PDB file of C-alpha atoms in Angstrom:
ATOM      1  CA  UNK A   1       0.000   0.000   0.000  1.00 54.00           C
ATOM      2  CA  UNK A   2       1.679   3.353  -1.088  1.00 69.00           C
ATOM      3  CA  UNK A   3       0.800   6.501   1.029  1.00 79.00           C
ATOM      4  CA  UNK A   4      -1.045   9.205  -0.827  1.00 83.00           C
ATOM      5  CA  UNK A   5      -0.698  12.840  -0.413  1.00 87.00           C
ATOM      6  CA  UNK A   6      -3.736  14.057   1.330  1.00 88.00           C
ATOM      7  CA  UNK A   7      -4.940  10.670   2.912  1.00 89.00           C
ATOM      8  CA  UNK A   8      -5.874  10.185   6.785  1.00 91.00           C
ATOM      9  CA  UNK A   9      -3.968   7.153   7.977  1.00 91.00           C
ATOM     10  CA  UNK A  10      -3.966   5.746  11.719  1.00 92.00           C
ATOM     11  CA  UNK A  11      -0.213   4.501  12.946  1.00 92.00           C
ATOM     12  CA  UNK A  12       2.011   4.569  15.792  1.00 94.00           C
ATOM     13  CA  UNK A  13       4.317   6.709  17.538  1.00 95.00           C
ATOM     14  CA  UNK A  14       7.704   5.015  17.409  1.00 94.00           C
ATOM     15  CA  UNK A  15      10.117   7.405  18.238  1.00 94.00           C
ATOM     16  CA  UNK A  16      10.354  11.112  19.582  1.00 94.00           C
ATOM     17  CA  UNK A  17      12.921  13.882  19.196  1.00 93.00           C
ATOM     18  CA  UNK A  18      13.114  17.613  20.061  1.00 91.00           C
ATOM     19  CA  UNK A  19      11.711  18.354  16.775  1.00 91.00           C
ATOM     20  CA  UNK A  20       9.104  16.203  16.081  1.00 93.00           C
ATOM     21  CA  UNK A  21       8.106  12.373  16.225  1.00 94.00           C
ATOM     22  CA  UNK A  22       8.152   9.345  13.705  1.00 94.00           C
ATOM     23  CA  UNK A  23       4.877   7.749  13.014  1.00 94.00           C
ATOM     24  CA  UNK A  24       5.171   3.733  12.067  1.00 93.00           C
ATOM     25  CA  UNK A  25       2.010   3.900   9.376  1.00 89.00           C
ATOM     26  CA  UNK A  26       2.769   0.156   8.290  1.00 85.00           C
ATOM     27  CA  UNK A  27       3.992  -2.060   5.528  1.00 84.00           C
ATOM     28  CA  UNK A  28       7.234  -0.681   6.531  1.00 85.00           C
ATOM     29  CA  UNK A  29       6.315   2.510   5.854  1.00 88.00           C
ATOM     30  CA  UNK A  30       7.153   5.510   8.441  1.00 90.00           C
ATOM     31  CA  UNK A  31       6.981   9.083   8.485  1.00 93.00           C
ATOM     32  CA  UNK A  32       7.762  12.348  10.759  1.00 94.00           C
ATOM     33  CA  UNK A  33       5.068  14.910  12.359  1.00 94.00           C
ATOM     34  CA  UNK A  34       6.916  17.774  12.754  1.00 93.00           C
ATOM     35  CA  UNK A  35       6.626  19.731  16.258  1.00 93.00           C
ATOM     36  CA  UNK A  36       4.409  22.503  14.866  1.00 92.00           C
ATOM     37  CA  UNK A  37       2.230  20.235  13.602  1.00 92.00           C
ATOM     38  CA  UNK A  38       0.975  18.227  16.016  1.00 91.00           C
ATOM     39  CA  UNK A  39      -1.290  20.394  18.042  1.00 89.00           C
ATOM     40  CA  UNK A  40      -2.782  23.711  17.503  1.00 86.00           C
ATOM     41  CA  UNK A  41      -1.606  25.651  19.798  1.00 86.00           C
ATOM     42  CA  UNK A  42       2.313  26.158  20.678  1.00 89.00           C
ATOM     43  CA  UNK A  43       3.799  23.009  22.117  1.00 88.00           C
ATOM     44  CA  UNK A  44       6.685  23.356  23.923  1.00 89.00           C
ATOM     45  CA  UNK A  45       7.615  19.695  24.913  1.00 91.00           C
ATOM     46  CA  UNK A  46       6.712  17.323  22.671  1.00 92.00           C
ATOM     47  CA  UNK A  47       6.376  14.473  25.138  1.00 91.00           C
ATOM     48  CA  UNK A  48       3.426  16.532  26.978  1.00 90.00           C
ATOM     49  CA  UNK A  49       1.711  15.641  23.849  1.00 90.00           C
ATOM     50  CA  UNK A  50       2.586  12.323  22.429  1.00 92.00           C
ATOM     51  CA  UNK A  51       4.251   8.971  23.701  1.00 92.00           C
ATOM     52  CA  UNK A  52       6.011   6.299  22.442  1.00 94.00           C
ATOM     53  CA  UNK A  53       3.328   3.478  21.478  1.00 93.00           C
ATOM     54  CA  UNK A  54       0.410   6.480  20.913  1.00 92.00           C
ATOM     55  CA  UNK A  55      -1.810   5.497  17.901  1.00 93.00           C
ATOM     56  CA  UNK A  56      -2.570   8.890  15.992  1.00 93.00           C
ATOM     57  CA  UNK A  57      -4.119   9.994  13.087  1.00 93.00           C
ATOM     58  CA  UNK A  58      -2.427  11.512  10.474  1.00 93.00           C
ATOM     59  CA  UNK A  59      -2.985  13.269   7.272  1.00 92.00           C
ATOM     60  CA  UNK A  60       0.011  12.927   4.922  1.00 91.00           C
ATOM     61  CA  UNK A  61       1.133  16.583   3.483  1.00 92.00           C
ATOM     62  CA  UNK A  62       3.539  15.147   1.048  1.00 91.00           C
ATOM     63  CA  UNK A  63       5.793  12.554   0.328  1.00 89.00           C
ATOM     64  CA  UNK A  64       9.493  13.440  -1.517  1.00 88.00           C
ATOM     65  CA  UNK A  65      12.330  10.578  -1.102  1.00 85.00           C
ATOM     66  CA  UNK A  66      10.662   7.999   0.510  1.00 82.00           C
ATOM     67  CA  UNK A  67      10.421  10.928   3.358  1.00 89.00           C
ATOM     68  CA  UNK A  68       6.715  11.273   4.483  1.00 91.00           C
ATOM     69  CA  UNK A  69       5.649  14.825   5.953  1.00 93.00           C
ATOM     70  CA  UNK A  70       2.388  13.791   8.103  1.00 93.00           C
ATOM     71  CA  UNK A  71       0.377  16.054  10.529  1.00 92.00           C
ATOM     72  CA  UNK A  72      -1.535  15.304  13.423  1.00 91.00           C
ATOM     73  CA  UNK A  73      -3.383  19.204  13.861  1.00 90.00           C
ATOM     74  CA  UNK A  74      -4.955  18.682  10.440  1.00 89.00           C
ATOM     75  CA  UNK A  75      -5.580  15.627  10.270  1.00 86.00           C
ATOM     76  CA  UNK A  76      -8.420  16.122  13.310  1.00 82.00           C
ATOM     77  CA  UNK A  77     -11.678  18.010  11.973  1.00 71.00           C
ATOM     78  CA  UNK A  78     -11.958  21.199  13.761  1.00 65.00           C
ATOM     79  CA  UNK A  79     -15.270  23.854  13.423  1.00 59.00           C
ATOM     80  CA  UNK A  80     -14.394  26.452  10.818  1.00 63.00           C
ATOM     81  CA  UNK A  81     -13.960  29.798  12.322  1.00 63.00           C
ATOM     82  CA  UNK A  82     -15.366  32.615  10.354  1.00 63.00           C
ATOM     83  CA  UNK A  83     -12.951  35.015   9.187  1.00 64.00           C
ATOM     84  CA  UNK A  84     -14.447  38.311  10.644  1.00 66.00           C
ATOM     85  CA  UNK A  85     -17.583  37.883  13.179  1.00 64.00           C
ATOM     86  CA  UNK A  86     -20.305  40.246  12.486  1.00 63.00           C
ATOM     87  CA  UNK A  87     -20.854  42.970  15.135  1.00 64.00           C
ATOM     88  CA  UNK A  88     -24.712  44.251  15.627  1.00 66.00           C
ATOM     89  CA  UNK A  89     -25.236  47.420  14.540  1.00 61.00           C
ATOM     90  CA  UNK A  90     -25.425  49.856  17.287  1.00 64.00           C
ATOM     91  CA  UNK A  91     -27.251  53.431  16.240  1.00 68.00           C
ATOM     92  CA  UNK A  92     -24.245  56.126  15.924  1.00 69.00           C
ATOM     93  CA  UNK A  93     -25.270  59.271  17.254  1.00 71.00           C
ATOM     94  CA  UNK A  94     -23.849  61.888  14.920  1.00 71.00           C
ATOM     95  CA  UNK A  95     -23.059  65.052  16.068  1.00 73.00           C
ATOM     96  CA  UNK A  96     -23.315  68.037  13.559  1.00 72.00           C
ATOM     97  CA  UNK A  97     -21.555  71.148  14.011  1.00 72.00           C
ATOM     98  CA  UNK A  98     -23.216  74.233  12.912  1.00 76.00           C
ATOM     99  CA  UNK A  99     -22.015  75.164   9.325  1.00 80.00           C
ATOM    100  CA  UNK A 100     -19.285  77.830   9.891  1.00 83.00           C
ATOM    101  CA  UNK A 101     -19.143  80.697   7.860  1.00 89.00           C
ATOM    102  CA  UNK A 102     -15.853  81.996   6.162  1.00 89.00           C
ATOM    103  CA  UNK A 103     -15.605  84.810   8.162  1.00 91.00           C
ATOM    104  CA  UNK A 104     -15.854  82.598  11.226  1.00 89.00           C
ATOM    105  CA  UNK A 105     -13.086  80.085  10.006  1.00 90.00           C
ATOM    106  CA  UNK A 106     -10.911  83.005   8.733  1.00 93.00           C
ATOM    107  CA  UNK A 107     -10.737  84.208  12.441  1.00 93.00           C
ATOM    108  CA  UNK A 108     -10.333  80.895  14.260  1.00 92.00           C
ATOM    109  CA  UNK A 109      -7.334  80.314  11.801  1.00 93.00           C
ATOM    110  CA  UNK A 110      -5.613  83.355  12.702  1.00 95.00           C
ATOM    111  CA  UNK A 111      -6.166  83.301  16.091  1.00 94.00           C
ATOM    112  CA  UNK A 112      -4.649  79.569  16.146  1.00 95.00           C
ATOM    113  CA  UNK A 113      -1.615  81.104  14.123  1.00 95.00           C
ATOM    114  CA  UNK A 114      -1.081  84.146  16.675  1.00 94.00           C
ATOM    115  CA  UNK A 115      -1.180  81.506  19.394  1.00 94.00           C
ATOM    116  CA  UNK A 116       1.483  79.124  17.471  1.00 93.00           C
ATOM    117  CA  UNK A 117       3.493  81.788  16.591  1.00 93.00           C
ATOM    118  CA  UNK A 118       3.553  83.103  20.260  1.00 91.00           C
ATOM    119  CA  UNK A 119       5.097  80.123  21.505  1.00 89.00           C
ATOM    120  CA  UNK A 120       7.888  79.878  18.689  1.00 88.00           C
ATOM    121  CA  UNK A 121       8.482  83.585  19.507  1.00 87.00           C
ATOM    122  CA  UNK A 122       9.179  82.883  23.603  1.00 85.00           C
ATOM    123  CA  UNK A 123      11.356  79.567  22.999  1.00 84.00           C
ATOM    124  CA  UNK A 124      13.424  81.057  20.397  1.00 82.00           C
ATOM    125  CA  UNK A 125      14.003  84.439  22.098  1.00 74.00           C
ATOM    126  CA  UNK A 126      16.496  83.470  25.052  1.00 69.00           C
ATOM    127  CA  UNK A 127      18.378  81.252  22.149  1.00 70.00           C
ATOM    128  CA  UNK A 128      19.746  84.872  19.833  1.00 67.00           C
ATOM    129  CA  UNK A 129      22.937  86.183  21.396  1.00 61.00           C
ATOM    130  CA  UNK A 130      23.846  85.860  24.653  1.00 57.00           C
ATOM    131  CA  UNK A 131      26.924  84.625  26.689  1.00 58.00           C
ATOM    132  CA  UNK A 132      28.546  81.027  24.387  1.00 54.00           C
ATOM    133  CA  UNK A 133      27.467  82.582  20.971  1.00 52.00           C
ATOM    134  CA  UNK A 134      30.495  82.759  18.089  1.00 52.00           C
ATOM    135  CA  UNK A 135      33.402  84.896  18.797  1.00 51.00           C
ATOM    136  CA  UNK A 136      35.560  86.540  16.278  1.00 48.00           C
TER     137      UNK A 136
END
């Protein structure tokens, strides 16, 4: 029996390193899960997960070499998440400022600019001259 890419296959854990483990799937055929792939979430040791002599289920994600890439987090069926969750509609309450005249926006502007130009005149003021300036 060959393995086929994409196939669900039940075998047993043989052997486990840092990385990942090696699944005995029969007929003399083995393969590796890789550490990221055997749970969902982040797995730091892999022997919290799996043992030696676990039967799993695996999905086979490709075969190159007689080296079989299998996964244990896909091979289990797991509810589809929706991509974005719809919010309910809450009623905005919109605010609408009373339409300004030009005159009226003319004269906020400047006194905004008077203001701003205020401060740049008192920080730069006690910077012209003064003792430490250039000497000649």
């Amino acid at each position: 029996m060959t393995v086929e890419v994409g196939t669900k296959v039940e075998g047993k854990v043989t052997g486990i390193t840092n990385f990942g483990a090696f699944v005995d799937l029969g007929e003399g055929q083995s393969g590796m899960v890789h550490i990221s792939e055997v749970a969902n979430g982040y797995v730091k040791d892999i022997h919290d997960v799996l043992k030696v002599g676990d039967t799993v289920k695996v999905l086979v994600l490709s075969e190159k070499d007689k080296k079989i890439a299998l996964s244990i987090k896909q091979a289990t069926e797991q509810p589809k998440k929706p991509k974005y969750q719809h919010r309910e509609h809450r009623e905005r309450k919109v605010q609408h400022k009373p339409v300004e005249t030009f005159d009226d926006m003319m004269s906020g502007f400047m006194k905004e600019s008077e203001e701003r130009m205020s401060v740049i005149r008192k920080n730069t003021e006690g910077k012209r001259g003064g003792r430490g300036g250039r000497r000649s």
